mmCIF file of C-alpha atoms in Angstrom:
data_model
loop_
_atom_site.group_PDB
_atom_site.id
_atom_site.type_symbol
_atom_site.label_atom_id
_atom_site.label_comp_id
_atom_site.label_asym_id
_atom_site.label_seq_id
_atom_site.Cartn_x
_atom_site.Cartn_y
_atom_site.Cartn_z
ATOM 1 C CA UNK A 262 -10.763 14.134 -21.961
ATOM 2 C CA UNK A 263 -11.510 11.233 -19.196
ATOM 3 C CA UNK A 264 -9.237 9.877 -17.250
ATOM 4 C CA UNK A 265 -9.501 6.664 -14.489
ATOM 5 C CA UNK A 266 -6.576 6.723 -12.064
ATOM 6 C CA UNK A 267 -6.308 3.904 -9.356
ATOM 7 C CA UNK A 268 -3.217 2.945 -7.323
ATOM 8 C CA UNK A 269 -1.710 0.195 -4.630
ATOM 9 C CA UNK A 270 -3.869 -3.047 -5.416
ATOM 10 C CA UNK A 271 -1.943 -5.557 -3.691
ATOM 11 C CA UNK A 272 -2.428 -8.557 -5.568
ATOM 12 C CA UNK A 273 -0.827 -11.054 -3.387
ATOM 13 C CA UNK A 274 -1.419 -9.860 0.110
ATOM 14 C CA UNK A 275 -1.579 -12.079 2.465
ATOM 15 C CA UNK A 276 -3.566 -11.137 5.743
ATOM 16 C CA UNK A 277 -2.155 -12.798 9.162
ATOM 17 C CA UNK A 278 -2.376 -15.971 6.664
ATOM 18 C CA UNK A 279 -6.036 -15.242 5.269
ATOM 19 C CA UNK A 280 -5.048 -14.807 1.203
ATOM 20 C CA UNK A 281 -6.605 -12.495 0.254
ATOM 21 C CA UNK A 282 -6.904 -13.496 -4.098
ATOM 22 C CA UNK A 283 -10.469 -14.756 -4.061
ATOM 23 C CA UNK A 284 -11.392 -10.554 -2.116
ATOM 24 C CA UNK A 285 -8.747 -9.073 -5.672
ATOM 25 C CA UNK A 286 -10.160 -11.087 -7.804
ATOM 26 C CA UNK A 287 -13.832 -9.244 -7.316
ATOM 27 C CA UNK A 288 -12.362 -5.934 -6.215
ATOM 28 C CA UNK A 289 -10.116 -5.845 -10.013
ATOM 29 C CA UNK A 290 -13.892 -7.190 -11.969
ATOM 30 C CA UNK A 291 -14.964 -3.972 -10.025
ATOM 31 C CA UNK A 292 -12.726 -1.271 -11.283
ATOM 32 C CA UNK A 293 -12.666 -3.114 -14.940
ATOM 33 C CA UNK A 294 -16.675 -2.604 -14.314
ATOM 34 C CA UNK A 295 -16.261 1.031 -13.406
ATOM 35 C CA UNK A 296 -13.678 1.462 -16.830
ATOM 36 C CA UNK A 297 -16.194 -0.008 -18.504
ATOM 37 C CA UNK A 298 -19.006 2.527 -17.355
ATOM 38 C CA UNK A 299 -16.520 5.583 -17.558
ATOM 39 C CA UNK A 300 -14.890 4.595 -20.946
ATOM 40 C CA UNK A 301 -12.351 6.676 -19.683
ATOM 41 C CA UNK A 302 -9.293 7.806 -22.382
ATOM 42 C CA UNK A 303 -6.668 6.839 -19.998
ATOM 43 C CA UNK A 304 -6.341 3.834 -17.143
ATOM 44 C CA UNK A 305 -3.342 5.134 -14.836
ATOM 45 C CA UNK A 306 -2.337 2.053 -12.321
ATOM 46 C CA UNK A 307 0.123 4.248 -9.883
ATOM 47 C CA UNK A 308 2.118 1.980 -8.601
ATOM 48 C CA UNK A 309 2.555 -1.320 -6.223
ATOM 49 C CA UNK A 310 0.290 -3.664 -8.002
ATOM 50 C CA UNK A 311 1.151 -6.411 -6.443
ATOM 51 C CA UNK A 312 2.148 -6.643 -2.812
ATOM 52 C CA UNK A 313 5.268 -8.600 -3.301
ATOM 53 C CA UNK A 314 8.662 -8.013 -5.304
ATOM 54 C CA UNK A 315 8.530 -11.890 -5.833
ATOM 55 C CA UNK A 316 4.555 -12.606 -6.353
ATOM 56 C CA UNK A 317 2.862 -15.784 -7.170
ATOM 57 C CA UNK A 318 2.212 -16.987 -10.768
ATOM 58 C CA UNK A 319 -0.932 -16.527 -9.609
ATOM 59 C CA UNK A 320 -0.642 -12.972 -8.763
ATOM 60 C CA UNK A 321 0.907 -12.294 -11.840
ATOM 61 C CA UNK A 322 -1.981 -13.518 -14.056
ATOM 62 C CA UNK A 323 -4.550 -11.461 -12.318
ATOM 63 C CA UNK A 324 -2.572 -8.506 -12.934
ATOM 64 C CA UNK A 325 -1.834 -8.654 -15.988
ATOM 65 C CA UNK A 326 -5.213 -10.031 -16.886
ATOM 66 C CA UNK A 327 -6.898 -6.982 -15.062
ATOM 67 C CA UNK A 328 -4.792 -4.363 -17.558
ATOM 68 C CA UNK A 329 -5.497 -6.545 -20.420
ATOM 69 C CA UNK A 330 -9.611 -6.419 -19.711
ATOM 70 C CA UNK A 331 -8.722 -2.556 -19.021
ATOM 71 C CA UNK A 332 -6.671 -1.963 -22.495
ATOM 72 C CA UNK A 333 -10.241 -3.359 -23.954
ATOM 73 C CA UNK A 334 -12.427 -0.756 -22.770
ATOM 74 C CA UNK A 335 -10.526 0.590 -25.449
ATOM 75 C CA UNK A 336 -8.410 3.214 -22.818
ATOM 76 C CA UNK A 337 -4.493 3.429 -23.108
ATOM 77 C CA UNK A 338 -3.132 1.859 -20.063
ATOM 78 C CA UNK A 339 -0.150 3.111 -17.525
ATOM 79 C CA UNK A 340 1.316 1.340 -15.006
ATOM 80 C CA UNK A 341 4.235 1.932 -13.022
ATOM 81 C CA UNK A 342 6.239 0.278 -10.418
ATOM 82 C CA UNK A 343 5.174 1.084 -6.815
ATOM 83 C CA UNK A 344 8.039 -0.071 -3.526
ATOM 84 C CA UNK A 345 6.715 -3.214 -3.256
ATOM 85 C CA UNK A 346 7.374 -4.063 -7.101
ATOM 86 C CA UNK A 347 10.093 -5.504 -8.524
ATOM 87 C CA UNK A 348 10.754 -2.556 -11.238
ATOM 88 C CA UNK A 349 13.045 -4.984 -13.601
ATOM 89 C CA UNK A 350 10.356 -7.703 -13.083
ATOM 90 C CA UNK A 351 7.800 -5.219 -14.319
ATOM 91 C CA UNK A 352 10.262 -4.131 -16.641
ATOM 92 C CA UNK A 353 10.483 -7.656 -17.935
ATOM 93 C CA UNK A 354 6.717 -7.730 -19.172
ATOM 94 C CA UNK A 355 7.736 -5.058 -21.396
ATOM 95 C CA UNK A 356 6.765 -7.081 -24.725
ATOM 96 C CA UNK A 357 3.934 -8.438 -23.850
ATOM 97 C CA UNK A 358 2.318 -5.384 -22.751
ATOM 98 C CA UNK A 359 3.533 -3.814 -25.619
ATOM 99 C CA UNK A 360 1.973 -6.232 -28.093
ATOM 100 C CA UNK A 361 -1.156 -5.545 -25.573
ATOM 101 C CA UNK A 362 -0.925 -1.805 -26.079
ATOM 102 C CA UNK A 363 -0.254 -1.567 -22.495
ATOM 103 C CA UNK A 364 2.251 1.241 -21.386
ATOM 104 C CA UNK A 365 4.600 -0.411 -18.018
ATOM 105 C CA UNK A 366 7.169 1.177 -16.799
ATOM 106 C CA UNK A 367 8.526 -0.523 -13.710
ATOM 107 C CA UNK A 368 11.835 1.323 -13.198
ATOM 108 C CA UNK A 369 13.701 4.225 -14.196
ATOM 109 C CA UNK A 370 15.235 3.950 -17.219
ATOM 110 C CA UNK A 371 18.565 5.409 -18.357
ATOM 111 C CA UNK A 372 16.646 7.237 -21.321
ATOM 112 C CA UNK A 373 13.939 9.978 -19.983
ATOM 113 C CA UNK A 374 12.721 10.188 -23.007
ATOM 114 C CA UNK A 375 11.443 6.615 -21.991
ATOM 115 C CA UNK A 376 8.726 8.072 -18.971
ATOM 116 C CA UNK A 377 6.848 10.660 -20.710
ATOM 117 C CA UNK A 378 4.340 9.174 -22.983
ATOM 118 C CA UNK A 379 1.952 11.008 -25.645
ATOM 119 C CA UNK A 380 -0.851 10.123 -26.626
ATOM 120 C CA UNK A 381 -4.007 11.657 -28.373
ATOM 121 C CA UNK A 382 -8.131 10.599 -27.370
ATOM 122 C CA UNK A 383 -10.508 9.502 -29.880
ATOM 123 C CA UNK A 384 -12.098 12.615 -29.344
ATOM 124 C CA UNK A 385 -8.524 14.307 -30.723
ATOM 125 C CA UNK A 386 -7.256 15.871 -26.909
ATOM 126 C CA UNK A 387 -3.713 15.471 -26.752
ATOM 127 C CA UNK A 388 -2.076 14.858 -23.540
ATOM 128 C CA UNK A 389 1.603 14.330 -22.090
ATOM 129 C CA UNK A 390 1.685 11.964 -19.607
ATOM 130 C CA UNK A 391 4.923 12.081 -17.129
ATOM 131 C CA UNK A 392 5.425 8.382 -15.811
ATOM 132 C CA UNK A 393 7.932 8.423 -12.337
ATOM 133 C CA UNK A 394 8.009 4.563 -11.139
ATOM 134 C CA UNK A 395 9.312 4.321 -7.763
ATOM 135 C CA UNK A 396 13.109 5.360 -6.299
ATOM 136 C CA UNK A 397 14.652 4.486 -3.947
ATOM 137 C CA UNK A 398 17.350 7.167 -1.966
ATOM 138 C CA UNK A 399 20.443 5.582 -3.801
ATOM 139 C CA UNK A 400 18.478 5.820 -7.575
ATOM 140 C CA UNK A 401 17.112 8.697 -7.066
ATOM 141 C CA UNK A 402 20.976 9.591 -6.556
ATOM 142 C CA UNK A 403 21.939 7.560 -9.788
ATOM 143 C CA UNK A 404 18.744 8.964 -12.006
ATOM 144 C CA UNK A 405 19.800 13.035 -11.486
ATOM 145 C CA UNK A 406 23.266 12.119 -12.323
ATOM 146 C CA UNK A 407 22.438 9.729 -15.293
ATOM 147 C CA UNK A 408 20.342 12.729 -16.764
ATOM 148 C CA UNK A 409 22.862 14.756 -16.333
ATOM 149 C CA UNK A 410 21.195 17.251 -14.231
ATOM 150 C CA UNK A 411 23.379 19.592 -12.190
ATOM 151 C CA UNK A 412 25.824 17.305 -9.891
ATOM 152 C CA UNK A 413 24.240 15.671 -7.646
ATOM 153 C CA UNK A 414 25.737 15.256 -3.758
ATOM 154 C CA UNK A 415 24.793 11.740 -2.196
ATOM 155 C CA UNK A 416 24.525 14.516 0.962
ATOM 156 C CA UNK A 417 21.626 15.960 -0.909
ATOM 157 C CA UNK A 418 17.667 15.051 -0.235
ATOM 158 C CA UNK A 419 15.608 12.999 -1.171
ATOM 159 C CA UNK A 420 13.312 15.398 -2.033
ATOM 160 C CA UNK A 421 16.457 17.110 -3.837
ATOM 161 C CA UNK A 422 16.336 14.378 -6.253
ATOM 162 C CA UNK A 423 13.058 13.860 -6.932
ATOM 163 C CA UNK A 424 12.396 17.510 -7.697
ATOM 164 C CA UNK A 425 15.705 17.540 -10.162
ATOM 165 C CA UNK A 426 14.336 13.710 -12.189
ATOM 166 C CA UNK A 427 10.864 14.984 -12.205
ATOM 167 C CA UNK A 428 11.992 18.682 -13.461
ATOM 168 C CA UNK A 429 13.726 17.135 -16.432
ATOM 169 C CA UNK A 430 10.226 14.939 -16.933
ATOM 170 C CA UNK A 431 7.757 17.530 -17.182
ATOM 171 C CA UNK A 432 10.402 20.301 -19.174
ATOM 172 C CA UNK A 433 8.571 20.068 -21.954
ATOM 173 C CA UNK A 434 4.922 21.153 -19.987
ATOM 174 C CA UNK A 435 4.433 24.071 -22.640
ATOM 175 C CA UNK A 436 2.078 23.209 -24.749
ATOM 176 C CA UNK A 437 -1.023 25.164 -23.975
ATOM 177 C CA UNK A 438 -2.668 22.792 -26.101
ATOM 178 C CA UNK A 439 -2.172 19.744 -24.419
ATOM 179 C CA UNK A 440 -3.321 18.028 -21.368
ATOM 180 C CA UNK A 441 0.173 17.799 -18.790
ATOM 181 C CA UNK A 442 -0.257 15.051 -16.512
ATOM 182 C CA UNK A 443 2.561 13.229 -14.254
ATOM 183 C CA UNK A 444 2.190 9.919 -12.101
ATOM 184 C CA UNK A 445 4.462 9.252 -9.366
ATOM 185 C CA UNK A 446 4.450 6.397 -6.412
ATOM 186 C CA UNK A 447 5.950 8.757 -3.634
ATOM 187 C CA UNK A 448 4.947 10.560 -0.624
ATOM 188 C CA UNK A 449 4.344 14.314 0.001
ATOM 189 C CA UNK A 450 4.094 15.929 3.035
ATOM 190 C CA UNK A 451 1.204 16.811 4.540
ATOM 191 C CA UNK A 452 -0.759 13.557 3.239
ATOM 192 C CA UNK A 453 -2.682 11.147 5.336
ATOM 193 C CA UNK A 454 -1.137 7.680 5.578
ATOM 194 C CA UNK A 455 -4.191 4.824 4.990
ATOM 195 C CA UNK A 456 -2.239 2.880 7.471
ATOM 196 C CA UNK A 457 -0.829 0.053 5.279
ATOM 197 C CA UNK A 458 2.032 1.653 3.767
ATOM 198 C CA UNK A 459 5.234 0.306 4.267
ATOM 199 C CA UNK A 460 6.909 2.493 6.729
ATOM 200 C CA UNK A 461 10.377 2.978 5.757
ATOM 201 C CA UNK A 462 9.361 4.385 2.550
ATOM 202 C CA UNK A 463 6.837 6.933 4.128
ATOM 203 C CA UNK A 464 9.285 8.502 7.268
ATOM 204 C CA UNK A 465 9.799 11.902 6.870
ATOM 205 C CA UNK A 466 13.341 11.291 4.194
ATOM 206 C CA UNK A 467 11.292 9.620 1.827
ATOM 207 C CA UNK A 468 8.427 12.243 1.402
ATOM 208 C CA UNK A 469 8.896 15.222 -0.820
ATOM 209 C CA UNK A 470 6.751 19.015 -0.811
ATOM 210 C CA UNK A 471 3.989 19.631 -3.293
ATOM 211 C CA UNK A 472 5.959 22.095 -4.998
ATOM 212 C CA UNK A 473 8.416 19.302 -6.549
ATOM 213 C CA UNK A 474 5.343 19.110 -9.988
ATOM 214 C CA UNK A 475 5.286 21.463 -11.798
ATOM 215 C CA UNK A 476 1.692 24.461 -12.154
ATOM 216 C CA UNK A 477 1.812 23.535 -15.570
ATOM 217 C CA UNK A 478 0.419 19.451 -14.958
ATOM 218 C CA UNK A 479 -3.599 19.635 -15.562
ATOM 219 C CA UNK A 480 -3.440 16.977 -12.835
ATOM 220 C CA UNK A 481 -1.013 14.596 -10.808
ATOM 221 C CA UNK A 482 -1.618 11.094 -10.630
ATOM 222 C CA UNK A 483 -0.142 9.713 -7.040
ATOM 223 C CA UNK A 484 0.470 5.975 -5.763
ATOM 224 C CA UNK A 485 1.410 4.574 -2.621
ATOM 225 C CA UNK A 486 -0.795 6.077 0.521
ATOM 226 C CA UNK A 487 -4.045 4.311 0.713
ATOM 227 C CA UNK A 488 -6.576 6.795 1.646
ATOM 228 C CA UNK A 489 -8.203 8.551 -0.943
ATOM 229 C CA UNK A 490 -6.882 12.721 -0.869
ATOM 230 C CA UNK A 491 -6.104 15.478 -1.975
ATOM 231 C CA UNK A 492 -3.025 17.617 -1.834
ATOM 232 C CA UNK A 493 -2.466 20.859 -1.467
ATOM 233 C CA UNK A 494 0.323 22.330 -4.287
ATOM 234 C CA UNK A 495 0.783 24.453 -7.589
ATOM 235 C CA UNK A 496 -1.807 21.828 -9.809
ATOM 236 C CA UNK A 497 -4.733 19.276 -8.629
ATOM 237 C CA UNK A 498 -2.502 16.697 -7.029
ATOM 238 C CA UNK A 499 -4.710 13.452 -5.583
ATOM 239 C CA UNK A 500 -3.885 9.847 -4.396
ATOM 240 C CA UNK A 501 -6.642 7.446 -5.644
ATOM 241 C CA UNK A 502 -6.146 4.832 -2.480
ATOM 242 C CA UNK A 503 -6.278 1.439 -2.207
ATOM 243 C CA UNK A 504 -9.788 -0.295 -3.833
ATOM 244 C CA UNK A 505 -9.461 -2.985 -0.751
ATOM 245 C CA UNK A 506 -8.328 -2.065 3.004
ATOM 246 C CA UNK A 507 -4.975 -3.969 2.858
ATOM 247 C CA UNK A 508 -4.813 -4.129 6.729
ATOM 248 C CA UNK A 509 -6.773 -3.389 9.629
ATOM 249 C CA UNK A 510 -5.455 0.207 9.844
ATOM 250 C CA UNK A 511 -7.116 1.072 6.922
ATOM 251 C CA UNK A 512 -10.897 -0.094 8.004
ATOM 252 C CA UNK A 513 -11.913 3.318 8.008
ATOM 253 C CA UNK A 514 -10.864 3.783 4.878
ATOM 254 C CA UNK A 515 -13.788 4.155 2.155
ATOM 255 C CA UNK A 516 -11.664 2.032 -1.066
ATOM 256 C CA UNK A 517 -12.404 3.382 -4.436
ATOM 257 C CA UNK A 518 -10.970 4.752 -7.919
ATOM 258 C CA UNK A 519 -11.141 8.403 -9.239
ATOM 259 C CA UNK A 520 -12.413 9.872 -12.750
ATOM 260 C CA UNK A 521 -11.037 13.199 -13.783
ATOM 261 C CA UNK A 522 -12.513 15.261 -16.316
ATOM 262 C CA UNK A 523 -10.022 17.830 -17.667
ATOM 263 C CA UNK A 524 -9.385 19.687 -21.465
ATOM 264 C CA UNK A 525 -6.391 21.712 -21.823
ATOM 265 C CA UNK A 526 -7.943 24.471 -21.566
ATOM 266 C CA UNK A 527 -10.080 23.770 -18.372
ATOM 267 C CA UNK A 528 -9.464 22.568 -14.815
ATOM 268 C CA UNK A 529 -9.694 18.545 -13.672
ATOM 269 C CA UNK A 530 -12.772 18.080 -12.586
ATOM 270 C CA UNK A 531 -12.346 14.597 -10.076
ATOM 271 C CA UNK A 532 -14.533 12.413 -8.486
ATOM 272 C CA UNK A 533 -14.484 9.541 -6.271
ATOM 273 C CA UNK A 534 -16.173 5.958 -7.726
ATOM 274 C CA UNK A 535 -16.130 3.615 -4.434
ATOM 275 C CA UNK A 536 -14.876 -0.195 -4.907
ATOM 276 C CA UNK A 537 -16.975 -2.079 -2.656
ATOM 277 C CA UNK A 538 -16.389 -5.922 -3.415
ATOM 278 C CA UNK A 539 -14.054 -6.653 -1.010
ATOM 279 C CA UNK A 540 -14.274 -8.151 2.580
ATOM 280 C CA UNK A 541 -14.423 -5.084 5.323
ATOM 281 C CA UNK A 542 -12.221 -4.925 7.685
ATOM 282 C CA UNK A 543 -13.044 -4.304 11.486
ATOM 283 C CA UNK A 544 -11.722 -4.431 14.617
ATOM 284 C CA UNK A 545 -14.550 -5.458 18.005
ATOM 285 C CA UNK A 546 -13.831 -5.605 21.604
ATOM 286 C CA UNK A 547 -15.160 -7.459 24.785
ATOM 287 C CA UNK A 548 -14.593 -10.019 27.185
ATOM 288 C CA UNK A 549 -15.670 -13.506 25.747
ATOM 289 C CA UNK A 550 -19.735 -13.602 26.881
ATOM 290 C CA UNK A 551 -19.704 -10.063 25.324
ATOM 291 C CA UNK A 552 -17.894 -11.013 21.968
ATOM 292 C CA UNK A 553 -20.637 -14.196 22.141
ATOM 293 C CA UNK A 554 -23.495 -11.815 22.184
ATOM 294 C CA UNK A 555 -22.151 -9.675 20.062
ATOM 295 C CA UNK A 556 -23.821 -9.103 16.584
ATOM 296 C CA UNK A 557 -20.803 -9.343 14.387
ATOM 297 C CA UNK A 558 -20.423 -7.834 10.260
ATOM 298 C CA UNK A 559 -19.409 -10.218 8.383
ATOM 299 C CA UNK A 560 -15.603 -8.948 7.741
ATOM 300 C CA UNK A 561 -12.073 -9.983 8.358
ATOM 301 C CA UNK A 562 -11.780 -9.364 12.280
ATOM 302 C CA UNK A 563 -9.000 -8.033 14.672
ATOM 303 C CA UNK A 564 -10.054 -8.645 17.975
ATOM 304 C CA UNK A 565 -9.250 -7.109 21.583
ATOM 305 C CA UNK A 566 -10.316 -9.608 24.089
ATOM 306 C CA UNK A 567 -11.091 -7.830 27.891
ATOM 307 C CA UNK A 568 -9.794 -11.021 29.456
ATOM 308 C CA UNK A 569 -6.454 -11.648 31.603
ATOM 309 C CA UNK A 570 -4.198 -13.424 29.480
ATOM 310 C CA UNK A 571 -3.772 -17.488 30.016
ATOM 311 C CA UNK A 572 -3.432 -20.696 27.771
ATOM 312 C CA UNK A 573 -6.530 -21.526 25.162
ATOM 313 C CA UNK A 574 -8.156 -18.061 25.058
ATOM 314 C CA UNK A 575 -7.121 -17.382 21.627
ATOM 315 C CA UNK A 576 -9.082 -21.283 20.771
ATOM 316 C CA UNK A 577 -11.998 -19.823 22.689
ATOM 317 C CA UNK A 578 -12.421 -17.372 20.374
ATOM 318 C CA UNK A 579 -11.252 -18.831 17.766
ATOM 319 C CA UNK A 580 -14.641 -20.668 17.964
ATOM 320 C CA UNK A 581 -16.904 -18.116 18.569
ATOM 321 C CA UNK A 582 -15.591 -15.592 16.062
ATOM 322 C CA UNK A 583 -14.258 -17.864 12.684
ATOM 323 C CA UNK A 584 -13.133 -14.782 10.930
ATOM 324 C CA UNK A 585 -10.746 -13.583 13.887
ATOM 325 C CA UNK A 586 -7.598 -12.869 12.077
ATOM 326 C CA UNK A 587 -5.710 -10.962 14.726
ATOM 327 C CA UNK A 588 -6.860 -12.258 17.884
ATOM 328 C CA UNK A 589 -4.783 -9.498 21.444
ATOM 329 C CA UNK A 590 -5.071 -8.725 25.280
ATOM 330 C CA UNK A 591 -6.590 -5.465 25.439
ATOM 331 C CA UNK A 592 -4.092 -2.826 25.898
ATOM 332 C CA UNK A 593 -5.854 -0.921 28.143
ATOM 333 C CA UNK A 594 -5.913 -4.598 30.237
ATOM 334 C CA UNK A 595 -1.810 -4.469 29.686
ATOM 335 C CA UNK A 596 -0.178 -2.920 32.710
ATOM 336 C CA UNK A 597 1.836 0.141 31.788
ATOM 337 C CA UNK A 598 5.084 0.324 30.899
ATOM 338 C CA UNK A 599 7.405 0.920 34.505
ATOM 339 C CA UNK A 600 4.353 -0.139 36.291
ATOM 340 C CA UNK A 601 3.518 -3.739 38.051
ATOM 341 C CA UNK A 602 6.153 -5.998 38.670
ATOM 342 C CA UNK A 603 9.736 -4.981 38.523
ATOM 343 C CA UNK A 604 11.223 -7.232 36.054
ATOM 344 C CA UNK A 605 14.473 -8.624 37.763
ATOM 345 C CA UNK A 606 17.681 -8.074 35.753
ATOM 346 C CA UNK A 607 18.648 -10.945 33.832
ATOM 347 C CA UNK A 608 22.431 -11.623 35.181
ATOM 348 C CA UNK A 609 22.080 -14.699 37.112
ATOM 349 C CA UNK A 610 18.091 -15.474 36.886
ATOM 350 C CA UNK A 611 17.442 -18.961 35.301
ATOM 351 C CA UNK A 612 15.174 -18.853 31.978
ATOM 352 C CA UNK A 613 11.953 -20.200 34.390
ATOM 353 C CA UNK A 614 12.553 -16.995 36.680
ATOM 354 C CA UNK A 615 12.914 -14.993 33.624
ATOM 355 C CA UNK A 616 9.730 -16.488 31.767
ATOM 356 C CA UNK A 617 7.879 -16.054 35.190
ATOM 357 C CA UNK A 618 9.000 -12.101 35.466
ATOM 358 C CA UNK A 619 7.788 -11.718 31.986
ATOM 359 C CA UNK A 620 4.537 -12.933 32.435
ATOM 360 C CA UNK A 621 3.914 -10.945 36.028
ATOM 361 C CA UNK A 622 4.932 -8.401 34.289
ATOM 362 C CA UNK A 623 1.914 -8.977 31.622
ATOM 363 C CA UNK A 624 -0.578 -9.635 34.218
ATOM 364 C CA UNK A 625 -0.517 -13.199 32.922
ATOM 365 C CA UNK A 626 -1.611 -15.357 36.042
ATOM 366 C CA UNK A 627 -2.597 -18.662 34.555
ATOM 367 C CA UNK A 628 -0.128 -20.992 36.370
ATOM 368 C CA UNK A 629 -1.034 -23.552 33.106
ATOM 369 C CA UNK A 630 1.396 -21.617 30.760
ATOM 370 C CA UNK A 631 3.921 -21.400 33.530
ATOM 371 C CA UNK A 632 4.080 -25.259 33.822
ATOM 372 C CA UNK A 633 3.777 -25.684 29.551
ATOM 373 C CA UNK A 634 6.994 -23.600 29.707
ATOM 374 C CA UNK A 635 8.894 -25.675 32.331
ATOM 375 C CA UNK A 636 7.729 -28.709 30.054
ATOM 376 C CA UNK A 637 9.207 -27.411 27.082
ATOM 377 C CA UNK A 638 12.088 -26.310 28.312
ATOM 378 C CA UNK A 639 13.142 -29.294 29.988
ATOM 379 C CA UNK A 640 12.535 -31.279 26.812
ATOM 380 C CA UNK A 641 15.046 -29.451 25.053
ATOM 381 C CA UNK A 642 17.535 -28.543 28.007
ATOM 382 C CA UNK A 643 18.211 -32.553 27.709
#
């Protein structure tokens, strides 16, 4: 059978005030084009369909149309909720999804059998997929309890709970003539973050060892980390990565989807298919003169300006580089912590004096900024 594995679409993403709706249309059209060209038997979307738990109607239309188009290629389609998604809202779409032949699992259900999905390819290959949406620490404990495994203590680690839940969902991975698959939205110890994941859900307390996955799985399709990568473990484990760079921390990532070919008796063969429709993200550095002479690529830009801070500097950079979404003083020019003018104690000092101390500590020498602060403070104070 052939599988197309994708994740972390983050539809509805706004980058530094810039909507990426048009980029997402192109990116998802690219994913659909790959599906049409590859003719997979199964498409897995491993979470974070949306960038926010309260997506706009436009974002919802884009996701539902993309899922429908993937289904129309003839593939079975399974999508799970990620930490950015609203699991209950995704589950509310299940009647629509089922009518369209799409399997949605937004949150963990009381019946574990709902997370075990069976199918058969047109060529007769039988498969079974354990689909686990994102689980927070609190809901991981609840999931263990309601699946009637050994008594769950709140002091147990998140990894313990996830291991127990996955053990319950994959306990039937024993048939020699069936392809056994897992999809989940989580962080595996040792994997490399892509720069745009929500920190609270990638720290060590939310990371699990690869040993939570059974050696009987033919392929584990993960979402959450935005860099496509293989993870060492007891079975083939992979993040597909995001099909577009979500923020500037991901500018070196190569957006792609993963295509997997596997049978019940042969190992998974994995390859990446690039998706290049999104506008690239780039970081540039220089003085105003250097930026003016720079051959800047067609990209959204993060600009580190090698100038001393002053009023109007942002506007000057914006005029030179209209695609600059983030403009900052180059960190190399800023005083190191603890160096330069000592920051005075707050007690007994006026707001004007405190602001002046702050500007001094940051190497900001423009008197116009101080005068503007004085004017604004005078207005507010009176």
